[in-house]
Amino acid sequence: MPCLMAPANNSSSAPLSEFLLICFPGFQSWQHWLSLPLSLLFLLAMGANATLLITIRLEACLHEPMYYLLSLLSLLDVVLSLTVIPKVLAIFWFDLRAISFSACFLQMFIMNSFLPMESCTFMVMAYDRYVAICHPLHYPSIITNQFVIKASVFIMARNALLTAPIPILSSRLHYCGKNIIENCICANLSVSRLSCDNFTFNRIYQFVAGWTLLGSDLILIFISYTFILRAVLRIKAEGAAAKALSTCGSHFILILFFSTILLVVVLTNVARKRVPMDILILLNVLHHLIPPALNPIVYGVRTKEIKRGIQKLLKKKV
């Protein structure tokens, strides 16, 4: 078992082989109580996304670009939740705090790459709704299966390549002292602070890459929904404008919720000394639970075709 409190500046000490995750250092007695709502949210997220994926896979009428994008969003949600929440619950229930270096940096890579992937997927879906509402006659020729394939490759390549340096830079630091991570997850800054090296470049790269990727997505989403709102207000058919506003409004609110949590997490990392550590940790955990639980409900269940598909699926099982 590695020494927990070795001197941080002793570069001759043996390198560490694992970290210890300490969730909510100020409220560890609450962990068992907190595990119950987290478990329920996790089950909801897994169940809702699995139902959505199975329904889209089995229903031929849902084999269209819009539903393929929904499938991609659900897959990203599932991976993010499975990457973080089982380990958090293992800490709460069984006190399994140890995590190996390789597992920690793998978790860091998935979190840093899949979160921007989800943001980019929101952006592509906003473009899909923009074309559907603002250019309905051209929608079949613009939003095709080929478009979804190209968009999916772009989403994965852009974000994986630009965020890969974050865990690589962090893993190359020299960890010779304390190995206790005051977090439930292997967040880059929480891990890098334990190193004996200067991690300024790592922190700057994460900040610039994060704001470049998420900021550009958010700007394009906002522009898309601005055009959508303008087009919707011009619709004269009775009830059509209200229906479009209801659907797109719920989508936009969910996207803003996703972006707001990321913004809060970034700001609380920057202003770490001014914000209680337990609040930061809770925000990090909830961000991997609430959007995955809400996305399939807002995007899926509110869609009539998916509702019918789920009903047919349930009837077959009964």
PDB file of N, CA, C and O in Angstrom, residues 12 29 39 46 58 63-64 132 142 146 148 161 163 169 172 217 222 244 258 315:
ATOM      1  N   SER A  12      12.888  11.935  -4.771  1.00  0.00           N
ATOM      2  CA  SER A  12      13.568  10.644  -4.776  1.00  0.00           C
ATOM      3  C   SER A  12      12.679   9.520  -4.264  1.00  0.00           C
ATOM      4  O   SER A  12      13.054   8.362  -4.305  1.00  0.00           O
ATOM      5  N   SER A  29     -20.090  10.890   6.516  1.00  0.00           N
ATOM      6  CA  SER A  29     -21.160  10.155   7.202  1.00  0.00           C
ATOM      7  C   SER A  29     -22.458  10.177   6.404  1.00  0.00           C
ATOM      8  O   SER A  29     -23.359   9.367   6.654  1.00  0.00           O
ATOM      9  N   SER A  39     -28.293   6.118  -6.810  1.00  0.00           N
ATOM     10  CA  SER A  39     -28.598   4.806  -7.395  1.00  0.00           C
ATOM     11  C   SER A  39     -29.870   4.869  -8.229  1.00  0.00           C
ATOM     12  O   SER A  39     -29.939   4.300  -9.330  1.00  0.00           O
ATOM     13  N   MET A  46     -29.881   4.536 -17.007  1.00  0.00           N
ATOM     14  CA  MET A  46     -29.585   3.320 -17.754  1.00  0.00           C
ATOM     15  C   MET A  46     -30.852   2.757 -18.397  1.00  0.00           C
ATOM     16  O   MET A  46     -30.864   2.374 -19.572  1.00  0.00           O
ATOM     17  N   LEU A  58     -35.370  -1.544 -33.014  1.00  0.00           N
ATOM     18  CA  LEU A  58     -36.362  -2.526 -33.445  1.00  0.00           C
ATOM     19  C   LEU A  58     -37.446  -1.960 -34.348  1.00  0.00           C
ATOM     20  O   LEU A  58     -38.048  -2.700 -35.125  1.00  0.00           O
ATOM     21  N   HIS A  63     -35.900   4.357 -38.245  1.00  0.00           N
ATOM     22  CA  HIS A  63     -34.576   4.305 -38.874  1.00  0.00           C
ATOM     23  C   HIS A  63     -34.397   5.510 -39.790  1.00  0.00           C
ATOM     24  O   HIS A  63     -34.332   5.399 -41.018  1.00  0.00           O
ATOM     25  N   GLU A  64     -34.313   6.668 -39.152  1.00  0.00           N
ATOM     26  CA  GLU A  64     -34.148   7.936 -39.842  1.00  0.00           C
ATOM     27  C   GLU A  64     -33.050   8.737 -39.166  1.00  0.00           C
ATOM     28  O   GLU A  64     -32.719   8.490 -37.998  1.00  0.00           O
ATOM     29  N   ALA A 132     -35.066  21.254 -40.459  1.00  0.00           N
ATOM     30  CA  ALA A 132     -36.432  20.724 -40.507  1.00  0.00           C
ATOM     31  C   ALA A 132     -37.480  21.833 -40.454  1.00  0.00           C
ATOM     32  O   ALA A 132     -38.512  21.754 -41.126  1.00  0.00           O
ATOM     33  N   ILE A 142     -30.715  17.177 -47.354  1.00  0.00           N
ATOM     34  CA  ILE A 142     -29.599  17.660 -46.522  1.00  0.00           C
ATOM     35  C   ILE A 142     -29.308  16.694 -45.380  1.00  0.00           C
ATOM     36  O   ILE A 142     -28.165  16.262 -45.177  1.00  0.00           O
ATOM     37  N   GLN A 146     -26.051   9.528 -44.786  1.00  0.00           N
ATOM     38  CA  GLN A 146     -24.651   9.867 -45.037  1.00  0.00           C
ATOM     39  C   GLN A 146     -24.228  11.058 -44.179  1.00  0.00           C
ATOM     40  O   GLN A 146     -23.105  11.093 -43.654  1.00  0.00           O
ATOM     41  N   VAL A 148     -25.434  11.823 -41.240  1.00  0.00           N
ATOM     42  CA  VAL A 148     -25.294  11.348 -39.862  1.00  0.00           C
ATOM     43  C   VAL A 148     -23.959  10.636 -39.667  1.00  0.00           C
ATOM     44  O   VAL A 148     -23.284  10.817 -38.647  1.00  0.00           O
ATOM     45  N   LEU A 161      -9.433  13.828 -30.377  1.00  0.00           N
ATOM     46  CA  LEU A 161      -8.089  14.311 -30.695  1.00  0.00           C
ATOM     47  C   LEU A 161      -7.717  15.551 -29.891  1.00  0.00           C
ATOM     48  O   LEU A 161      -6.590  15.677 -29.399  1.00  0.00           O
ATOM     49  N   THR A 163      -8.949  16.564 -26.987  1.00  0.00           N
ATOM     50  CA  THR A 163      -8.927  16.386 -25.536  1.00  0.00           C
ATOM     51  C   THR A 163      -7.948  15.295 -25.082  1.00  0.00           C
ATOM     52  O   THR A 163      -7.664  15.192 -23.886  1.00  0.00           O
ATOM     53  N   LEU A 169      -0.940  14.582 -20.678  1.00  0.00           N
ATOM     54  CA  LEU A 169      -0.120  15.527 -19.917  1.00  0.00           C
ATOM     55  C   LEU A 169      -0.171  15.210 -18.427  1.00  0.00           C
ATOM     56  O   LEU A 169       0.839  15.276 -17.732  1.00  0.00           O
ATOM     57  N   ARG A 172       1.888  12.082 -17.433  1.00  0.00           N
ATOM     58  CA  ARG A 172       3.339  12.241 -17.539  1.00  0.00           C
ATOM     59  C   ARG A 172       3.926  13.053 -16.385  1.00  0.00           C
ATOM     60  O   ARG A 172       5.149  13.189 -16.289  1.00  0.00           O
ATOM     61  N   ASP A 217     -19.620  25.172 -29.723  1.00  0.00           N
ATOM     62  CA  ASP A 217     -20.879  24.416 -29.833  1.00  0.00           C
ATOM     63  C   ASP A 217     -22.053  25.248 -29.330  1.00  0.00           C
ATOM     64  O   ASP A 217     -23.109  25.309 -29.968  1.00  0.00           O
ATOM     65  N   PHE A 222     -27.010  28.303 -30.146  1.00  0.00           N
ATOM     66  CA  PHE A 222     -27.785  29.525 -29.923  1.00  0.00           C
ATOM     67  C   PHE A 222     -28.211  30.150 -31.249  1.00  0.00           C
ATOM     68  O   PHE A 222     -29.363  30.580 -31.409  1.00  0.00           O
ATOM     69  N   ALA A 244     -44.200  23.591 -32.231  1.00  0.00           N
ATOM     70  CA  ALA A 244     -42.767  23.722 -32.523  1.00  0.00           C
ATOM     71  C   ALA A 244     -42.031  24.357 -31.352  1.00  0.00           C
ATOM     72  O   ALA A 244     -40.934  23.935 -30.983  1.00  0.00           O
ATOM     73  N   PHE A 258     -27.326  21.553 -19.474  1.00  0.00           N
ATOM     74  CA  PHE A 258     -26.067  20.844 -19.693  1.00  0.00           C
ATOM     75  C   PHE A 258     -24.896  21.827 -19.675  1.00  0.00           C
ATOM     76  O   PHE A 258     -23.893  21.611 -19.003  1.00  0.00           O
ATOM     77  N   LYS A 315     -45.963  -3.888 -25.309  1.00  0.00           N
ATOM     78  CA  LYS A 315     -47.035  -4.835 -25.607  1.00  0.00           C
ATOM     79  C   LYS A 315     -46.483  -6.187 -26.036  1.00  0.00           C
ATOM     80  O   LYS A 315     -47.020  -7.240 -25.679  1.00  0.00           O
TER      81      LYS A 315
END
